[in-house]
PDB file of C-alpha atoms in Angstrom:
ATOM      1  CA  MET A 100       0.000   0.000   0.000  1.00 48.00           C
ATOM      2  CA  THR A 101       2.875   2.305   0.881  1.00 48.00           C
ATOM      3  CA  THR A 102       4.563   1.445  -2.416  1.00 50.00           C
ATOM      4  CA  ALA A 103       1.424   2.281  -4.415  1.00 51.00           C
ATOM      5  CA  LEU A 104       1.082   5.701  -2.815  1.00 50.00           C
ATOM      6  CA  ALA A 105       4.726   6.666  -3.211  1.00 51.00           C
ATOM      7  CA  PRO A 106       4.550   7.796  -6.885  1.00 51.00           C
ATOM      8  CA  ASP A 107       1.529  10.010  -6.150  1.00 54.00           C
ATOM      9  CA  VAL A 108       3.277  11.612  -3.193  1.00 48.00           C
ATOM     10  CA  GLU A 109       6.345  12.239  -5.326  1.00 50.00           C
ATOM     11  CA  ARG A 110       4.252  13.825  -8.079  1.00 50.00           C
ATOM     12  CA  VAL A 111       2.486  16.134  -5.626  1.00 46.00           C
ATOM     13  CA  SER A 112       5.795  17.130  -4.053  1.00 47.00           C
ATOM     14  CA  ASP A 113       7.340  17.777  -7.473  1.00 49.00           C
ATOM     15  CA  SER A 114       4.397  19.929  -8.560  1.00 46.00           C
ATOM     16  CA  ARG A 115       4.649  22.026  -5.416  1.00 48.00           C
ATOM     17  CA  VAL A 116       8.390  22.490  -5.811  1.00 46.00           C
ATOM     18  CA  GLU A 117       7.978  23.431  -9.466  1.00 53.00           C
ATOM     19  CA  GLY A 118       5.019  25.751  -8.781  1.00 53.00           C
ATOM     20  CA  VAL A 119       6.592  27.924  -6.101  1.00 62.00           C
ATOM     21  CA  PRO A 120       9.575  29.109  -8.169  1.00 80.00           C
ATOM     22  CA  GLU A 121       7.258  29.960 -11.070  1.00 83.00           C
ATOM     23  CA  GLU A 122       5.123  32.087  -8.758  1.00 85.00           C
ATOM     24  CA  LEU A 123       8.215  33.777  -7.429  1.00 89.00           C
ATOM     25  CA  ARG A 124       9.474  34.420 -10.949  1.00 88.00           C
ATOM     26  CA  HIS A 125       6.115  35.940 -11.849  1.00 89.00           C
ATOM     27  CA  GLU A 126       6.205  38.201  -8.795  1.00 90.00           C
ATOM     28  CA  ARG A 127       9.744  39.283  -9.615  1.00 92.00           C
ATOM     29  CA  ARG A 128       8.790  40.054 -13.207  1.00 94.00           C
ATOM     30  CA  LEU A 129       5.940  42.234 -11.973  1.00 95.00           C
ATOM     31  CA  LYS A 130       8.243  44.019  -9.530  1.00 95.00           C
ATOM     32  CA  TRP A 131      10.748  44.715 -12.292  1.00 97.00           C
ATOM     33  CA  LEU A 132       8.015  45.944 -14.607  1.00 97.00           C
ATOM     34  CA  LEU A 133       6.643  48.220 -11.897  1.00 97.00           C
ATOM     35  CA  ALA A 134      10.130  49.580 -11.216  1.00 97.00           C
ATOM     36  CA  THR A 135      10.546  50.162 -14.961  1.00 97.00           C
ATOM     37  CA  ALA A 136       7.249  52.055 -15.139  1.00 97.00           C
ATOM     38  CA  LEU A 137       8.247  54.263 -12.209  1.00 97.00           C
ATOM     39  CA  THR A 138      11.712  54.908 -13.679  1.00 97.00           C
ATOM     40  CA  LEU A 139      10.305  55.824 -17.088  1.00 97.00           C
ATOM     41  CA  GLY A 140       7.755  58.043 -15.390  1.00 97.00           C
ATOM     42  CA  VAL A 141      10.512  59.957 -13.617  1.00 98.00           C
ATOM     43  CA  LEU A 142      12.537  60.297 -16.829  1.00 97.00           C
ATOM     44  CA  VAL A 143       9.716  61.665 -18.984  1.00 97.00           C
ATOM     45  CA  ARG A 144       8.983  64.230 -16.266  1.00 97.00           C
ATOM     46  CA  LEU A 145      12.630  65.128 -15.683  1.00 97.00           C
ATOM     47  CA  VAL A 146      13.830  65.665 -19.257  1.00 96.00           C
ATOM     48  CA  PRO A 147      11.591  68.648 -20.221  1.00 94.00           C
ATOM     49  CA  VAL A 148      12.419  70.437 -16.956  1.00 95.00           C
ATOM     50  CA  ALA A 149      16.154  69.727 -17.196  1.00 94.00           C
ATOM     51  CA  LEU A 150      16.316  71.061 -20.765  1.00 94.00           C
ATOM     52  CA  HIS A 151      15.154  74.539 -19.724  1.00 91.00           C
ATOM     53  CA  ASP A 152      16.630  76.952 -17.202  1.00 89.00           C
ATOM     54  CA  PHE A 153      13.288  78.618 -16.429  1.00 90.00           C
ATOM     55  CA  PRO A 154       9.984  77.157 -15.177  1.00 91.00           C
ATOM     56  CA  LEU A 155       7.971  75.810 -18.081  1.00 89.00           C
ATOM     57  CA  ASN A 156       5.026  77.670 -19.597  1.00 87.00           C
ATOM     58  CA  ASP A 157       3.292  79.781 -16.907  1.00 80.00           C
ATOM     59  CA  GLY A 158       6.233  79.911 -14.500  1.00 86.00           C
ATOM     60  CA  ALA A 159       6.703  83.694 -14.464  1.00 89.00           C
ATOM     61  CA  LEU A 160       3.368  84.390 -12.768  1.00 91.00           C
ATOM     62  CA  PHE A 161       3.926  81.766 -10.085  1.00 92.00           C
ATOM     63  CA  TYR A 162       7.491  82.958  -9.496  1.00 93.00           C
ATOM     64  CA  GLN A 163       6.237  86.521  -9.031  1.00 92.00           C
ATOM     65  CA  MET A 164       3.557  85.404  -6.570  1.00 93.00           C
ATOM     66  CA  ALA A 165       6.009  83.360  -4.479  1.00 94.00           C
ATOM     67  CA  LEU A 166       8.484  86.256  -4.530  1.00 93.00           C
ATOM     68  CA  GLU A 167       5.830  88.714  -3.352  1.00 93.00           C
ATOM     69  CA  ILE A 168       4.890  86.462  -0.448  1.00 94.00           C
ATOM     70  CA  ARG A 169       8.534  86.431   0.614  1.00 93.00           C
ATOM     71  CA  GLN A 170       8.876  90.187   0.212  1.00 91.00           C
ATOM     72  CA  VAL A 171       5.891  90.967   2.473  1.00 90.00           C
ATOM     73  CA  GLY A 172       7.078  88.669   5.256  1.00 91.00           C
ATOM     74  CA  PHE A 173       4.916  85.654   4.339  1.00 92.00           C
ATOM     75  CA  ALA A 174       1.653  87.544   4.534  1.00 89.00           C
ATOM     76  CA  LEU A 175      -0.827  86.709   1.757  1.00 89.00           C
ATOM     77  CA  PRO A 176      -1.308  89.658  -0.639  1.00 89.00           C
ATOM     78  CA  SER A 177      -4.758  90.204  -2.097  1.00 89.00           C
ATOM     79  CA  THR A 178      -3.387  90.739  -5.620  1.00 90.00           C
ATOM     80  CA  THR A 179      -0.118  90.269  -7.489  1.00 89.00           C
ATOM     81  CA  GLY A 180       1.715  92.974  -9.412  1.00 86.00           C
ATOM     82  CA  TYR A 181       2.429  90.615 -12.319  1.00 87.00           C
ATOM     83  CA  ASN A 182       2.015  92.580 -15.586  1.00 85.00           C
ATOM     84  CA  GLY A 183       0.261  95.308 -13.569  1.00 82.00           C
ATOM     85  CA  ASP A 184      -3.064  93.525 -14.011  1.00 81.00           C
ATOM     86  CA  GLY A 185      -4.000  93.202 -10.323  1.00 85.00           C
ATOM     87  CA  ILE A 186      -4.500  89.430 -10.604  1.00 87.00           C
ATOM     88  CA  PRO A 187      -6.036  88.078  -7.355  1.00 89.00           C
ATOM     89  CA  PHE A 188      -4.202  85.516  -5.219  1.00 86.00           C
ATOM     90  CA  ALA A 189      -6.994  83.055  -5.931  1.00 85.00           C
ATOM     91  CA  TYR A 190      -4.743  79.978  -6.047  1.00 87.00           C
ATOM     92  CA  ALA A 191      -4.239  77.585  -3.169  1.00 89.00           C
ATOM     93  CA  PRO A 192      -1.261  79.279  -1.461  1.00 92.00           C
ATOM     94  CA  LEU A 193       0.641  76.261  -0.104  1.00 94.00           C
ATOM     95  CA  GLY A 194       2.885  75.990  -3.169  1.00 94.00           C
ATOM     96  CA  PHE A 195       3.755  79.684  -3.065  1.00 95.00           C
ATOM     97  CA  TYR A 196       4.672  79.518   0.610  1.00 95.00           C
ATOM     98  CA  LEU A 197       6.735  76.385   0.004  1.00 96.00           C
ATOM     99  CA  ALA A 198       8.685  78.026  -2.830  1.00 96.00           C
ATOM    100  CA  ALA A 199       9.199  81.230  -0.841  1.00 95.00           C
ATOM    101  CA  LEU A 200      10.365  79.309   2.224  1.00 95.00           C
ATOM    102  CA  VAL A 201      12.633  76.840   0.427  1.00 93.00           C
ATOM    103  CA  GLY A 202      13.997  79.349  -2.093  1.00 92.00           C
ATOM    104  CA  GLY A 203      14.797  82.235   0.214  1.00 89.00           C
ATOM    105  CA  THR A 204      16.450  84.495  -2.383  1.00 92.00           C
ATOM    106  CA  PRO A 205      14.929  85.544  -5.729  1.00 92.00           C
ATOM    107  CA  GLU A 206      17.247  83.100  -7.519  1.00 94.00           C
ATOM    108  CA  GLY A 207      16.377  80.354  -5.063  1.00 95.00           C
ATOM    109  CA  ILE A 208      12.649  80.973  -5.450  1.00 94.00           C
ATOM    110  CA  LEU A 209      13.044  80.754  -9.222  1.00 94.00           C
ATOM    111  CA  ALA A 210      14.757  77.380  -8.831  1.00 94.00           C
ATOM    112  CA  ALA A 211      12.057  76.249  -6.402  1.00 95.00           C
ATOM    113  CA  VAL A 212       9.276  77.135  -8.855  1.00 94.00           C
ATOM    114  CA  ARG A 213      11.159  75.145 -11.482  1.00 94.00           C
ATOM    115  CA  TRP A 214      11.922  72.010  -9.464  1.00 96.00           C
ATOM    116  CA  ILE A 215       9.143  71.640  -6.858  1.00 96.00           C
ATOM    117  CA  PRO A 216       6.489  70.708  -9.459  1.00 96.00           C
ATOM    118  CA  LEU A 217       8.828  68.060 -10.854  1.00 97.00           C
ATOM    119  CA  ILE A 218       9.605  66.582  -7.437  1.00 97.00           C
ATOM    120  CA  VAL A 219       5.950  66.483  -6.422  1.00 97.00           C
ATOM    121  CA  GLY A 220       5.029  65.119  -9.860  1.00 97.00           C
ATOM    122  CA  CYS A 221       7.453  62.248  -9.315  1.00 97.00           C
ATOM    123  CA  LEU A 222       6.010  61.598  -5.849  1.00 97.00           C
ATOM    124  CA  MET A 223       2.638  61.175  -7.541  1.00 98.00           C
ATOM    125  CA  LEU A 224       3.932  57.968  -9.155  1.00 98.00           C
ATOM    126  CA  PRO A 225       4.195  55.886  -5.939  1.00 98.00           C
ATOM    127  CA  ALA A 226       0.994  57.576  -4.719  1.00 97.00           C
ATOM    128  CA  PHE A 227      -0.717  56.295  -7.847  1.00 98.00           C
ATOM    129  CA  VAL A 228       0.551  52.772  -7.124  1.00 97.00           C
ATOM    130  CA  LEU A 229      -1.043  52.911  -3.662  1.00 97.00           C
ATOM    131  CA  LEU A 230      -4.315  54.100  -5.171  1.00 96.00           C
ATOM    132  CA  ALA A 231      -4.236  51.510  -7.950  1.00 97.00           C
ATOM    133  CA  ARG A 232      -3.601  48.677  -5.485  1.00 96.00           C
ATOM    134  CA  ALA A 233      -6.633  49.801  -3.498  1.00 95.00           C
ATOM    135  CA  PHE A 234      -8.964  49.570  -6.503  1.00 94.00           C
ATOM    136  CA  LEU A 235      -7.522  46.911  -8.819  1.00 95.00           C
ATOM    137  CA  ARG A 236      -7.669  43.177  -8.233  1.00 92.00           C
ATOM    138  CA  SER A 237      -4.263  42.020  -9.438  1.00 95.00           C
ATOM    139  CA  GLU A 238      -0.702  43.326  -9.419  1.00 95.00           C
ATOM    140  CA  ALA A 239      -0.559  42.880 -13.202  1.00 96.00           C
ATOM    141  CA  GLN A 240      -3.428  45.384 -13.520  1.00 97.00           C
ATOM    142  CA  VAL A 241      -1.586  47.750 -11.178  1.00 97.00           C
ATOM    143  CA  VAL A 242       1.544  47.525 -13.349  1.00 97.00           C
ATOM    144  CA  ALA A 243      -0.433  48.208 -16.538  1.00 97.00           C
ATOM    145  CA  ALA A 244      -2.210  51.176 -14.960  1.00 97.00           C
ATOM    146  CA  THR A 245       1.073  52.567 -13.651  1.00 98.00           C
ATOM    147  CA  PHE A 246       2.652  52.384 -17.118  1.00 97.00           C
ATOM    148  CA  ALA A 247      -0.302  54.357 -18.483  1.00 97.00           C
ATOM    149  CA  PHE A 248      -0.176  56.972 -15.736  1.00 97.00           C
ATOM    150  CA  ALA A 249       3.602  57.263 -15.998  1.00 97.00           C
ATOM    151  CA  LEU A 250       3.752  57.768 -19.767  1.00 97.00           C
ATOM    152  CA  VAL A 251       0.505  59.390 -20.934  1.00 96.00           C
ATOM    153  CA  PRO A 252       1.448  63.077 -21.454  1.00 94.00           C
ATOM    154  CA  ARG A 253      -1.845  64.411 -20.075  1.00 92.00           C
ATOM    155  CA  ALA A 254      -1.007  62.807 -16.739  1.00 93.00           C
ATOM    156  CA  PHE A 255       2.028  65.008 -16.159  1.00 94.00           C
ATOM    157  CA  LEU A 256       2.468  67.896 -18.623  1.00 93.00           C
ATOM    158  CA  TRP A 257       0.347  70.363 -16.667  1.00 93.00           C
ATOM    159  CA  ILE A 258       1.962  69.169 -13.442  1.00 95.00           C
ATOM    160  CA  ILE A 259       5.624  69.864 -14.264  1.00 95.00           C
ATOM    161  CA  MET A 260       4.996  73.374 -15.605  1.00 92.00           C
ATOM    162  CA  GLY A 261       5.424  76.476 -13.478  1.00 88.00           C
ATOM    163  CA  GLY A 262       1.732  76.362 -12.629  1.00 90.00           C
ATOM    164  CA  GLY A 263       2.311  72.893 -11.304  1.00 93.00           C
ATOM    165  CA  LEU A 264       3.567  74.594  -8.162  1.00 94.00           C
ATOM    166  CA  THR A 265      -0.069  74.531  -7.032  1.00 93.00           C
ATOM    167  CA  ARG A 266      -1.491  71.848  -9.340  1.00 93.00           C
ATOM    168  CA  SER A 267       0.995  69.149  -8.359  1.00 95.00           C
ATOM    169  CA  LEU A 268       0.370  69.492  -4.624  1.00 96.00           C
ATOM    170  CA  GLY A 269      -3.384  69.495  -5.171  1.00 94.00           C
ATOM    171  CA  MET A 270      -3.195  66.368  -7.322  1.00 96.00           C
ATOM    172  CA  LEU A 271      -0.851  64.547  -4.935  1.00 97.00           C
ATOM    173  CA  PHE A 272      -3.064  65.241  -1.919  1.00 96.00           C
ATOM    174  CA  THR A 273      -6.165  64.261  -3.922  1.00 96.00           C
ATOM    175  CA  MET A 274      -4.698  60.878  -4.849  1.00 97.00           C
ATOM    176  CA  LEU A 275      -3.564  60.177  -1.287  1.00 97.00           C
ATOM    177  CA  ALA A 276      -6.929  61.330   0.064  1.00 97.00           C
ATOM    178  CA  LEU A 277      -8.792  58.947  -2.266  1.00 96.00           C
ATOM    179  CA  TRP A 278      -6.502  56.143  -1.132  1.00 96.00           C
ATOM    180  CA  GLN A 279      -7.330  56.854   2.502  1.00 96.00           C
ATOM    181  CA  VAL A 280     -11.052  57.326   1.825  1.00 96.00           C
ATOM    182  CA  HIS A 281     -11.132  53.920   0.167  1.00 95.00           C
ATOM    183  CA  ALA A 282      -9.327  52.375   3.138  1.00 94.00           C
ATOM    184  CA  LEU A 283     -11.716  54.118   5.539  1.00 93.00           C
ATOM    185  CA  TYR A 284     -14.798  52.619   3.899  1.00 92.00           C
ATOM    186  CA  ALA A 285     -13.237  49.246   3.102  1.00 92.00           C
ATOM    187  CA  ARG A 286     -11.735  48.584   6.536  1.00 91.00           C
ATOM    188  CA  ARG A 287     -14.076  50.750   8.643  1.00 90.00           C
ATOM    189  CA  SER A 288     -11.230  51.747  10.937  1.00 90.00           C
ATOM    190  CA  TRP A 289     -11.000  55.053  12.789  1.00 91.00           C
ATOM    191  CA  ARG A 290      -7.254  55.226  12.148  1.00 92.00           C
ATOM    192  CA  HIS A 291      -7.981  56.362   8.588  1.00 93.00           C
ATOM    193  CA  VAL A 292     -10.146  59.306   9.649  1.00 94.00           C
ATOM    194  CA  LEU A 293      -7.359  61.724  10.605  1.00 95.00           C
ATOM    195  CA  PRO A 294      -5.186  61.089   7.491  1.00 94.00           C
ATOM    196  CA  THR A 295      -8.288  61.483   5.312  1.00 94.00           C
ATOM    197  CA  ALA A 296      -9.219  64.780   6.953  1.00 95.00           C
ATOM    198  CA  VAL A 297      -5.681  66.169   6.735  1.00 95.00           C
ATOM    199  CA  LEU A 298      -5.170  65.169   3.100  1.00 94.00           C
ATOM    200  CA  MET A 299      -8.569  66.474   1.996  1.00 92.00           C
ATOM    201  CA  SER A 300      -7.987  69.729   3.842  1.00 89.00           C
TER     202      SER A 300
END
């Protein structure tokens, strides 16, 4: 009886041994593909910014607004003197304060307006992975979605421009807030309430 069962036991053992490495190889392939998507996403965001020595597109207005905040001692002006048009400070001010604080000098603020949108735009890539994993059923779907988000121009062009000083922060906090909102409703845990409130605020 023992002899008759031996071949079956060996076959089961062999199938388990053969199956585990294949699963591990599949997981590793997905990890490499995800890393590739994130790397490509950083590169396509970095190259346009690195090729220019001034914030892209609408950077002059946002530079002027950050500079004015610094000049008035971090108070929030009601309007900006850009082009003498009396444009209201109607944008979310966090990006301006960040650029004014990090930059310090006019030259530093200019560099901050140029690079902060890029840095935040790159941080949106891992934030997107967290959001995708919350909504999608498989890691392969997450990888495919991340490739799309990383490489579709509409996902990042308006983020890395000078105006991305405010857009990028708003988009990053929105993605992280959605991630936490999903966790709040899926897990029904109070520990997600505070992060959700902070990110949405």
